[in-house]
Coordinates of C-alpha atoms and ligand atoms in Angstrom, one line a residue:
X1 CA -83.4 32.5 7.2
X2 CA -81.1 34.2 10.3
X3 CA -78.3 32.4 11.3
X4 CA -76.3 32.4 15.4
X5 CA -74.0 34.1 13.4
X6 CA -72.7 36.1 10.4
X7 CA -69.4 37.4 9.8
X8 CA -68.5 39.8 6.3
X9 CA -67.1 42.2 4.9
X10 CA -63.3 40.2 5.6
X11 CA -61.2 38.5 3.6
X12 CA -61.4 34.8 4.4
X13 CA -57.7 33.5 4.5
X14 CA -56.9 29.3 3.9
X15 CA -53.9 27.3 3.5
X16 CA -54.8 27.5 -0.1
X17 CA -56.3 31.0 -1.2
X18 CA -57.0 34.4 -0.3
X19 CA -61.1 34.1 -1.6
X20 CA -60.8 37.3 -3.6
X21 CA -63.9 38.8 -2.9
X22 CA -64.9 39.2 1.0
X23 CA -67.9 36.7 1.9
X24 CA -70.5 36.3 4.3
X25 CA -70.0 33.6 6.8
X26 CA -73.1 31.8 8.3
X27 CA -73.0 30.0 11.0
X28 CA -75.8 27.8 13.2
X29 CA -74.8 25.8 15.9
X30 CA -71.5 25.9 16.2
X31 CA -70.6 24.9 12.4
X32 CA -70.4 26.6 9.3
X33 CA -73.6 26.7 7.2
X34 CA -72.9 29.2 4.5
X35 CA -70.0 30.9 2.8
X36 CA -71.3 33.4 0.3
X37 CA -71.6 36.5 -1.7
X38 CA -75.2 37.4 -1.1
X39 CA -76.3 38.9 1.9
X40 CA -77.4 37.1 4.9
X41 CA -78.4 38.1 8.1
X42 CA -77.5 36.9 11.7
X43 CA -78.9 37.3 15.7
X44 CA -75.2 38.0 16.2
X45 CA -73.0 39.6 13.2
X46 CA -69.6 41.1 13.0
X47 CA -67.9 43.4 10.5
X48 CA -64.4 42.2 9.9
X49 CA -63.8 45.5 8.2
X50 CA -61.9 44.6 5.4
X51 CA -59.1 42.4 8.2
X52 CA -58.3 38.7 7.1
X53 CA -60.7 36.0 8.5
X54 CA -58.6 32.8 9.6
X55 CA -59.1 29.1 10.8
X56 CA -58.7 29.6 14.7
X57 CA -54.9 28.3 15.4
X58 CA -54.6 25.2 16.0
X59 CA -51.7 25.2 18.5
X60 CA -50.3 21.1 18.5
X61 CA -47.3 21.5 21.4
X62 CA -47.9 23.0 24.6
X63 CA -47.7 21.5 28.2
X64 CA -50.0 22.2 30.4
X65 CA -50.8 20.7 34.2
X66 CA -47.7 18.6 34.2
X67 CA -46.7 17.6 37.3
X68 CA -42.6 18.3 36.2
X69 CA -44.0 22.3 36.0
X70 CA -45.5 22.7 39.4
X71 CA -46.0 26.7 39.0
X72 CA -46.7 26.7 35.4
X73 CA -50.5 27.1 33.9
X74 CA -53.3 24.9 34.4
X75 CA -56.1 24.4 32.1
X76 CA -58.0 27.2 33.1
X77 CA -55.2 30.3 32.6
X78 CA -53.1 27.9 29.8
X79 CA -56.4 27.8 28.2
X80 CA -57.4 31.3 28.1
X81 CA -54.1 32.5 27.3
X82 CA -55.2 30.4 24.3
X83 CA -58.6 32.0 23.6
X84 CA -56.3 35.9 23.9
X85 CA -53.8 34.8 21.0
X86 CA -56.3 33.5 18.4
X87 CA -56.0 29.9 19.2
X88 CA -59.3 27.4 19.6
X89 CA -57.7 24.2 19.7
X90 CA -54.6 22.8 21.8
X91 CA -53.2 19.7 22.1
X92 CA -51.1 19.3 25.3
X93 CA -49.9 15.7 26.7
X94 CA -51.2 13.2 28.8
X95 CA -47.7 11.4 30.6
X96 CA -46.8 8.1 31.4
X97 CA -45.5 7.9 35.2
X98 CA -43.1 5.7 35.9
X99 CA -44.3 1.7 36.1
X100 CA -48.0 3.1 35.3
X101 CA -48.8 0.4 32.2
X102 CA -52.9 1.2 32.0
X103 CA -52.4 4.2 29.8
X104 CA -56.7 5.0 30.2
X105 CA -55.7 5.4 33.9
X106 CA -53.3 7.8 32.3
X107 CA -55.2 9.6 29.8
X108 CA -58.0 9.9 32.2
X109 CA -55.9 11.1 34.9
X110 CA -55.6 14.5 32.6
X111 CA -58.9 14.5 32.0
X112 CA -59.5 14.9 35.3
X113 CA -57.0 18.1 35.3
X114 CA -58.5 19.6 32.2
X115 CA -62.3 19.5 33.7
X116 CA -60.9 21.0 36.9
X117 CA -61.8 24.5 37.6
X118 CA -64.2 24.9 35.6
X119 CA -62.8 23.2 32.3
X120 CA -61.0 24.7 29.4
X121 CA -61.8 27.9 27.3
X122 CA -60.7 26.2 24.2
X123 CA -60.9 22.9 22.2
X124 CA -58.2 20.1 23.1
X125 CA -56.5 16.7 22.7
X126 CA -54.0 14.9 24.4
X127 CA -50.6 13.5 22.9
X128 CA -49.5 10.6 24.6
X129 CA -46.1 10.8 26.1
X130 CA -44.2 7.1 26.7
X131 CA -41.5 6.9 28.8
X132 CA -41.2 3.2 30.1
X133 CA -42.6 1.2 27.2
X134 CA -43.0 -2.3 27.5
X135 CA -44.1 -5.0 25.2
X136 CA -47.2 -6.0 26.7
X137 CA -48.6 -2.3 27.3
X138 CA -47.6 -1.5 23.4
X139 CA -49.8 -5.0 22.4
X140 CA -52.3 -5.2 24.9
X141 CA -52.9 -1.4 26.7
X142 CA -51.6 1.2 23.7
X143 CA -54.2 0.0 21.1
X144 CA -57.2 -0.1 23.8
X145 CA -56.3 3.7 24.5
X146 CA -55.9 4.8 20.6
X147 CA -59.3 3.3 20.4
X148 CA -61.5 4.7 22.8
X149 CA -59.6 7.6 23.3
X150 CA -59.1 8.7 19.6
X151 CA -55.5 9.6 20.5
X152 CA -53.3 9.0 17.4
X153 CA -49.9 10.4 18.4
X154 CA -47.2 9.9 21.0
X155 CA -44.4 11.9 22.0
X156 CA -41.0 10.3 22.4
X157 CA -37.5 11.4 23.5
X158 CA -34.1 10.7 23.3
X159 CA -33.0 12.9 26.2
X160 CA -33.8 14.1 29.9
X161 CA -33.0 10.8 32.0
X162 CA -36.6 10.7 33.1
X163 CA -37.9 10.3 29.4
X164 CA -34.8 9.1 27.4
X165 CA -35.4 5.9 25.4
X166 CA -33.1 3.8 23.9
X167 CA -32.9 3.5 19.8
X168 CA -34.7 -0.1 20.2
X169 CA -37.5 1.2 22.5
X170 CA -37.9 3.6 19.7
X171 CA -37.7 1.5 17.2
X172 CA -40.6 -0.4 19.0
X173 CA -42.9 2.1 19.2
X174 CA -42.7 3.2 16.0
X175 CA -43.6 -0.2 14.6
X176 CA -46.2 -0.2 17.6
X177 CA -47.5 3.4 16.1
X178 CA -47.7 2.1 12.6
X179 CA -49.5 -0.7 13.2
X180 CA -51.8 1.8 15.7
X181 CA -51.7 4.3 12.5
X182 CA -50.2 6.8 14.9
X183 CA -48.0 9.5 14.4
X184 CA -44.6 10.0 16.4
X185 CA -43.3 12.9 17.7
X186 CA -39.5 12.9 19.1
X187 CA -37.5 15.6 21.0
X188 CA -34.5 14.9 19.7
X189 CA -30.7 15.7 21.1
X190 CA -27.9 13.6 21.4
X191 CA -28.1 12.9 25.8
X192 CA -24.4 11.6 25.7
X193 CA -23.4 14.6 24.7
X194 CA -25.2 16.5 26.7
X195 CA -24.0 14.6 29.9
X196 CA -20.6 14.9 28.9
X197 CA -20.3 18.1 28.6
X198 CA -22.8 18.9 31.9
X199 CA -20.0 16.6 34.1
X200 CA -17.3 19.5 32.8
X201 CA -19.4 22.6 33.3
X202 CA -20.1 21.5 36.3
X203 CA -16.5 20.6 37.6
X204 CA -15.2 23.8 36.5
X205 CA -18.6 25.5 38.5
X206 CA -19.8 26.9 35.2
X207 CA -23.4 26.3 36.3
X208 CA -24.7 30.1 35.6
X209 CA -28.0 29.6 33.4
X210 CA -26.1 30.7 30.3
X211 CA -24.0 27.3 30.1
X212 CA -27.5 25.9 29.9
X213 CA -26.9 26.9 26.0
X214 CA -23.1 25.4 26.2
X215 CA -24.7 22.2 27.6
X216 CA -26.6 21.6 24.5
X217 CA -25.1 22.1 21.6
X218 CA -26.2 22.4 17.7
X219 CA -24.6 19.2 16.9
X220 CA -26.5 17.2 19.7
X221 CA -29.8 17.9 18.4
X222 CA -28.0 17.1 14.4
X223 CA -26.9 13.4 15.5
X224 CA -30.1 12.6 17.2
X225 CA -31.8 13.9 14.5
X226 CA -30.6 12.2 11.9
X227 CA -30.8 9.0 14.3
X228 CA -34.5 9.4 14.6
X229 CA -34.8 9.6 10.8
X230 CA -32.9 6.9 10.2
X231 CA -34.9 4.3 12.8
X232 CA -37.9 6.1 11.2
X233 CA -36.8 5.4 7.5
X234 CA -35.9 1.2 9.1
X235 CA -40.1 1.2 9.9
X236 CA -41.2 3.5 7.4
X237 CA -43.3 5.4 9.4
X238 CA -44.6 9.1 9.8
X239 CA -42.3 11.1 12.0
X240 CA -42.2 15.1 13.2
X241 CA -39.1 16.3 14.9
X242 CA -40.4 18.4 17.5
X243 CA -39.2 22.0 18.6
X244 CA -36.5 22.1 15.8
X245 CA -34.2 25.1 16.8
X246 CA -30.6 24.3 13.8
X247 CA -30.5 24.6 10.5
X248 CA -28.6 21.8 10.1
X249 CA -30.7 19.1 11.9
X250 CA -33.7 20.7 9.7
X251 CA -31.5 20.1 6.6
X252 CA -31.2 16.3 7.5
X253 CA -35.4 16.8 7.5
X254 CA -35.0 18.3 3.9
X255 CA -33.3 15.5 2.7
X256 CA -35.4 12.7 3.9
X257 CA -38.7 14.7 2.8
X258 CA -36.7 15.1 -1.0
X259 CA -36.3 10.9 -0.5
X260 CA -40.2 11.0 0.0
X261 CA -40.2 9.7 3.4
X262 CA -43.1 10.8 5.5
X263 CA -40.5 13.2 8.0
X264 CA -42.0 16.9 9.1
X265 CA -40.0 19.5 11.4
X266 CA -41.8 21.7 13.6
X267 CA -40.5 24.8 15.1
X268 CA -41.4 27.4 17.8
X269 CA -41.6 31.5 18.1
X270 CA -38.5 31.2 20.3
X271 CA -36.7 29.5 17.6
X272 CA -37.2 31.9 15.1
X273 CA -37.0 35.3 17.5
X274 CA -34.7 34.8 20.7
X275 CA -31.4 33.8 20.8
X276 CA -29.0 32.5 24.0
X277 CA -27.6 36.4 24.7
X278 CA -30.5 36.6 26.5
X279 CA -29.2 33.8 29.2
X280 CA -26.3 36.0 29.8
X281 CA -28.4 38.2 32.4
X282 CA -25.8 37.1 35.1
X283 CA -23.4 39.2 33.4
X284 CA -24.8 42.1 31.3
X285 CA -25.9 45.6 31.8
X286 CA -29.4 45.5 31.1
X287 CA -32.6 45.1 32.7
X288 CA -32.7 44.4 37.1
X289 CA -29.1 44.1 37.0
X290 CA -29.7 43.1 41.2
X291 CA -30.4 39.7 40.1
X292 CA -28.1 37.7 38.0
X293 CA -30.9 34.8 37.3
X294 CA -32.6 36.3 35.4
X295 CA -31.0 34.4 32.2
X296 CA -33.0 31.3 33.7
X297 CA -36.3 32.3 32.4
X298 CA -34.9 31.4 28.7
X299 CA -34.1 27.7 29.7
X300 CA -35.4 25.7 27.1
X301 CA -34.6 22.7 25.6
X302 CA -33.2 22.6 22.5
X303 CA -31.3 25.7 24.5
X304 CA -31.9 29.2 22.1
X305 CA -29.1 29.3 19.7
X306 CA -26.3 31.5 19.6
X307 CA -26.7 34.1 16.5
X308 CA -29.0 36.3 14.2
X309 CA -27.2 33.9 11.7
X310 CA -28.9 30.7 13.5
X311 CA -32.2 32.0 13.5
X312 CA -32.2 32.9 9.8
X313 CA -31.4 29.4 8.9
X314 CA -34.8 28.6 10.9
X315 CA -36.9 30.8 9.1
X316 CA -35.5 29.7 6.0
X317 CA -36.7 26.1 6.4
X318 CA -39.8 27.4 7.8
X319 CA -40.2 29.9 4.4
X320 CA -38.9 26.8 1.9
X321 CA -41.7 24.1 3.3
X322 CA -39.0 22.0 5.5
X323 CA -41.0 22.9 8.8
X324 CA -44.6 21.4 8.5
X325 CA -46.0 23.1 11.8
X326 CA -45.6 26.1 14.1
X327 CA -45.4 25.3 17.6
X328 CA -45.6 27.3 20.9
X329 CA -43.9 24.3 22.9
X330 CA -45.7 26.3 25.9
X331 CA -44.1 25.3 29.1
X332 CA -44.1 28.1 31.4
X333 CA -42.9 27.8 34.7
X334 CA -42.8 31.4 37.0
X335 CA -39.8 33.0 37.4
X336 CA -40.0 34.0 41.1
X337 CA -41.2 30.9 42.7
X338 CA -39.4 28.4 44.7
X339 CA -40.8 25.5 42.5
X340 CA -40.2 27.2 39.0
X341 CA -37.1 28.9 37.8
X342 CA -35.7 30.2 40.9
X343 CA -35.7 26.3 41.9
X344 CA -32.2 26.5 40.0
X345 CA -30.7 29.0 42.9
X346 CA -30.6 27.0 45.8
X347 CA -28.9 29.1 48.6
X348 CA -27.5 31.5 46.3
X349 CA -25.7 29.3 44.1
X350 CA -27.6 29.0 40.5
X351 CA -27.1 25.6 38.4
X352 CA -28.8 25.3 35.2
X353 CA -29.8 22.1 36.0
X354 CA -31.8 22.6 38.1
X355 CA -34.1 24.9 36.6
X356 CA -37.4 23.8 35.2
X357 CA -37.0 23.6 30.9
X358 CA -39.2 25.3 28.9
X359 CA -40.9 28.9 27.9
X360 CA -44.6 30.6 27.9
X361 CA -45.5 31.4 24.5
X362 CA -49.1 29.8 23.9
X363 CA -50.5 33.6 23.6
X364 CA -47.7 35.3 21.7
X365 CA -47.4 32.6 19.1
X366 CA -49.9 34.2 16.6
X367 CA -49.4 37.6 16.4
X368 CA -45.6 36.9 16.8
X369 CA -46.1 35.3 13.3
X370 CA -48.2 37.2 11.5
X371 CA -46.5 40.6 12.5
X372 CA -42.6 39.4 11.9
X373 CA -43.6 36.9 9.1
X374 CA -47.2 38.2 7.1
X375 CA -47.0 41.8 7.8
X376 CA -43.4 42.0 7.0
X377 CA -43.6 39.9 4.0
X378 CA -41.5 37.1 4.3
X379 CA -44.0 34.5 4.4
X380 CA -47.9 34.5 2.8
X381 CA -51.2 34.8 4.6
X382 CA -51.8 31.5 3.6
X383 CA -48.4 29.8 4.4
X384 CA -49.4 31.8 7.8
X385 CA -52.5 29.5 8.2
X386 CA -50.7 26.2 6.8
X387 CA -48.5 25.9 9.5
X388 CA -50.8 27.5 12.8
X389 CA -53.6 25.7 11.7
X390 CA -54.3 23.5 8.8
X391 CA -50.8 21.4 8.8
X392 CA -51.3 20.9 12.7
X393 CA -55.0 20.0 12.4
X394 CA -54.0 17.2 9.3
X395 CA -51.2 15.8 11.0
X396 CA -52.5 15.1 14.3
X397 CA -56.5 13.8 12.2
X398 CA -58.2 17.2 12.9
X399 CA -58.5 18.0 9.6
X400 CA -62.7 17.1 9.2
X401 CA -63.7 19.8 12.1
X402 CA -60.2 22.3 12.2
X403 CA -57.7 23.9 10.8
X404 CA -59.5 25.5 7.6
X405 CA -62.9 27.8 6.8
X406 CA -65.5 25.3 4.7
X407 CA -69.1 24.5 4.8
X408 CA -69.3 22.0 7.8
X409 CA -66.3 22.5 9.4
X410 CA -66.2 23.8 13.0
X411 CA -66.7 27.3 13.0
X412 CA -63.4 28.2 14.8
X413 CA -62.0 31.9 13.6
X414 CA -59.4 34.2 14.1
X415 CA -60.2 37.9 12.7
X416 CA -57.4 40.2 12.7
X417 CA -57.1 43.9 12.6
X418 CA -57.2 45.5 9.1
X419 CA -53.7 46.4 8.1
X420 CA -52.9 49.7 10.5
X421 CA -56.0 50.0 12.1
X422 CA -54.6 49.2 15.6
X423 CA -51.6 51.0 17.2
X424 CA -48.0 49.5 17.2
X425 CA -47.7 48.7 20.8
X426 CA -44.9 46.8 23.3
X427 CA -45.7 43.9 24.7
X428 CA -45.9 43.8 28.2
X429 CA -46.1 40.2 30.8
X430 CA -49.4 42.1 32.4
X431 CA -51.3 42.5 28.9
X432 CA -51.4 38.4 28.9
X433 CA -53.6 35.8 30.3
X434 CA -51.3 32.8 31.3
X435 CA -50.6 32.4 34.9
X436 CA -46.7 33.6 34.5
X437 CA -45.2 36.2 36.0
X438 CA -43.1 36.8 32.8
X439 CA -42.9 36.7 28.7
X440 CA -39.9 36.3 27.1
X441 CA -41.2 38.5 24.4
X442 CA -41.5 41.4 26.6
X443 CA -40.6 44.5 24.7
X444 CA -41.2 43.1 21.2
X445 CA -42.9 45.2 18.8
X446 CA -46.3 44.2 17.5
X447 CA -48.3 45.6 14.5
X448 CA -51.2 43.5 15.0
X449 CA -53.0 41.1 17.2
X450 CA -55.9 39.0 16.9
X451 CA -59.5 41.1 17.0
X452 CA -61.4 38.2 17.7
X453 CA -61.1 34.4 18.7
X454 CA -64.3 33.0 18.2
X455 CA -64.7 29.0 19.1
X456 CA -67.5 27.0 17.4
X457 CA -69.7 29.9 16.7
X458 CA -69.3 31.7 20.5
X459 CA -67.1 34.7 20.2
X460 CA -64.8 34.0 23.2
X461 CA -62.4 37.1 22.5
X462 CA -63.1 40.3 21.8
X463 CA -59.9 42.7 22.1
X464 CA -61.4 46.3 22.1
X465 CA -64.5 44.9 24.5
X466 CA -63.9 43.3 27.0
X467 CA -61.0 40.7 26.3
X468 CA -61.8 36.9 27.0
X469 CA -65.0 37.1 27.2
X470 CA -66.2 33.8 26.0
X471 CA -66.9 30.5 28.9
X472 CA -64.7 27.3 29.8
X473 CA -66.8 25.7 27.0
X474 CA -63.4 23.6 25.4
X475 CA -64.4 20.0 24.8
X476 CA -62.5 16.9 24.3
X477 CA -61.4 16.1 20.7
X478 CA -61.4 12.6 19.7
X479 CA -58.8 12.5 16.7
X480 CA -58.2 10.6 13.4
X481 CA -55.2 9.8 11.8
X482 CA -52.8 12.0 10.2
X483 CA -54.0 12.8 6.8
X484 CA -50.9 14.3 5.8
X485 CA -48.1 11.7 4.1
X486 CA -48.2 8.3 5.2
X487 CA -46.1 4.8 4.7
X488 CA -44.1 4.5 1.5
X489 CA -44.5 1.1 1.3
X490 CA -46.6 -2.6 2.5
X491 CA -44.6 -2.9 6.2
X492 CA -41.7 -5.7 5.8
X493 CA -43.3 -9.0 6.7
X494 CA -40.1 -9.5 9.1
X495 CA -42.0 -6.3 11.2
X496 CA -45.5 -8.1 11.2
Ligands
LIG520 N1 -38.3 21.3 26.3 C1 -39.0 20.2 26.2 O1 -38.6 19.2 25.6 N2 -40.3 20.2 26.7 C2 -40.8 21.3 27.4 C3 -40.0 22.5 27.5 C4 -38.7 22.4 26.9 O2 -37.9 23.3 27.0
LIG521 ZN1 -39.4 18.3 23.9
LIG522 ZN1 -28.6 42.9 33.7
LIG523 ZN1 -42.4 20.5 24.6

């Protein structure tokens, strides 16, 4: 028998084991027929030469065609930026405008954005993103949309005045989501604080983008942290902090996890890598020193934090099992365009403010990963895959199709390079896919990067042949429930 497709001669990497012998992989139509030791044969096949085979990543946080990023990526260029770092599924947001209460006339509103131009060149969901909840849409419209929609979490926050919900909204929709059997996800920082402190900046015209990072400090994101637990532990319901960036608000997350509450931390590549020195541009001596904004493309909310010191407590929690997922949190805007950073410069005068939040990093989250955490040691091949792919693809009900290498699981792969068969190179903007006109990884180091991406059987990137070269042939996921910890206990009859 021949199948669409075999890959050997790799080592085939889960969240659980290195299989210590290297395998052959069949494949036919799209899914994974065989895994074994005797030799098959395939109309396509592809010698892994001894590199790790992985789950494609499974990338659960990135934003993409939001209308609060007008020059940031679509679909089509967020998607293949995708494809080019090893990543087959995505899960970016479907948002609630204001006083819109028929959340399928929301939902389908992005799919109408993900089938434009041609459609998506990898595998995705949507999170659903409340920001003006009321009773009846939680009763009467949320439930019709988790049902024929599949979608079974919802993003929350407790800052950004556009977004911001009070602690009793919250604690609605987390009774809402666990009567839905939905999982939350909150940003959490403190947005008192943050106002406070933004009224003072901005009296004393501190408004450069670095003071985007004094705006937001550690102990905002702590409180609200803790707060979301807290309301979470009151419904006893599954929660992930989003885009963790302190060591102390990810300690809160330890402690609640240790009390066997439901409660996972994600984190992102910027978290772990960059930290708010690289706002300063306005006043350094490195780099275009002709334009002082430059600090602006690093706006990102929780702000990068101020020392080596802060990012090692990151990886810590991210090395101990605190941190449950690793996130991009893509959401690029361009640098030199009058609606993305640059809107913070109006006439010459920059405010942090003004400047739209967020980061590109859908592409470099992978290889940023495996170089500075596999290939230097500090974390496992398989922790590796636990937290880009099978923890994402579990918590957010993936886990029957994605986010592992089985016998009738989507046949979604990331091969690398054997261990120094590719030349260390710097990373340059131009050697990516997304629609930005900059990285904030630019200059990093890499020691490897994904051979190939290949999506349901179809190899969709080849690196040393001609680069995405796989179709817009992403399709819609319809998603279970989380499968990773649920309720503690029956819900309190008061709550029914
Ligand atoms: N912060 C967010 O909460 N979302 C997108 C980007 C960002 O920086
Ligand atoms: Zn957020
Ligand atoms: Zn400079
Ligand atoms: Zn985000």
């Amino acid at each position: 028998m021949s199948y669409d497709l075999v890959i050997y001669n790799g080592l085939v990497v889960t969240a659980a084991d290195i299989l210590p012998k290297s395998v052959y992989i069949g494949v036919n139509n799209g899914i994974i027929e065989t895994i074994t030791t005797a030799k098959i044969t395939g109309k396509k096949e592809i010698d892994a030469e001894g590199g790790y085979i992985m789950p494609g990543g499974v990338d659960s946080h990135v934003h993409i065609d939001q209308d609060n990023a007008p020059a940031g990526d679509n679909f089509e260029s967020g998607s293949k930026s995708a494809i080019a770092g090893g990543t087959t599924t995505m899960i970016p947001f479907a948002i609630q405008p204001k006083k819109e209460y028929d959340l399928i006339k929301v939902v389908e509103e992005y799919h109408g954005r993900a089938n434009k131009n041609g459609g998506s060149y990898c595998d995705y969901g949507f999170h659903l993103i409340i920001s003006e909840p009321t009773q009846e849409m939680l009763e009467i419209s949320f439930p019709e949309v988790v049902e024929k929609e599949s979608i079974t979490s919802v993003k929350v926050y407790t800052t950004y005045p556009r977004y911001k919900l009070s602690d009793e909204q919250l604690l609605q929709i987390l009774l809402t989501n666990r009567k839905n059997n939905v999982t939350t996800m909150v940003h959490a920082e403190n947005s008192d604080i943050i106002d406070f402190i933004n009224k003072r900046l901005s009296e004393k015209k501190l408004t450069q983008p670095f003071y985007h990072t004094v705006s937001r400090p550690q102990i905002a994101e702590d409180e609200a942290s803790y707060r979301a637990i807290s309301l979470a532990k009151m419904i006893d319901v599954p929660m992930l902090l989003v885009h963790m960036s302190c060591e102390s608000a990810l300690d809160h997350v330890k402690k609640a996890q240790t009390d066997l509450f439901p409660i996972f931390a994600e984190t992102c590549p910027q978290y772990l890598f960059l930290t708010g020195d690289n706002l300063k541009h306005d006043c350094c001596n490195h780099g275009n020193h002709d334009d002082k904004f430059q600090g602006a493309k690093y706006i990102c909310s929780p702000p990068l934090r101020s020392t080596q010191k802060d990012l090692e407590g990151v990886w810590k929690h991210l090395i101990n099992g605190t941190i449950t997922v690793f996130s991009s949190d893509h959401a690029p805007s361009k640098y030199d365009h009058p609606l993305g950073k640059k809107k913070g410069l109006i006439n010459g005068i920059p405010h942090f403010k003004d400047v739209p939040n967020g980061l590109p990093g859908i592409e470099t989250r992978l290889p940023l990963l495996f170089c500075y955490g596999v290939e230097t040691g500090r974390i496992t091949p398989q922790k590796f895959v636990e937290l880009t792919s099978t923890n994402p693809a579990k918590l957010y009900g993936l886990s029957e199709s994605k986010g592992s290498i089985g016998v009738g699981m989507d046949a979604d792969f990331t091969i690398w390079y054997p261990k120094n068969k590719i030349n260390k190179f710097e990373l340059k903007n131009e050697m990516l896919h997304h629609s930005i006109d900059y990285t904030p990884f630019e200059g990093m180091e890499f020691t490897n990067w994904p051979r190939y991406t290949i999506l349901r059987g179809n190899v969709c990137f080849d690196r040393d042949n001609g680069g995405v070269i796989g179709g817009q042939i992403g399709s819609y996921l319809k998603r279970k429930a989380s499968t990773l910890a649920g309720p503690m206990k029956p819900l309190n009859p008061i709550f029914e």
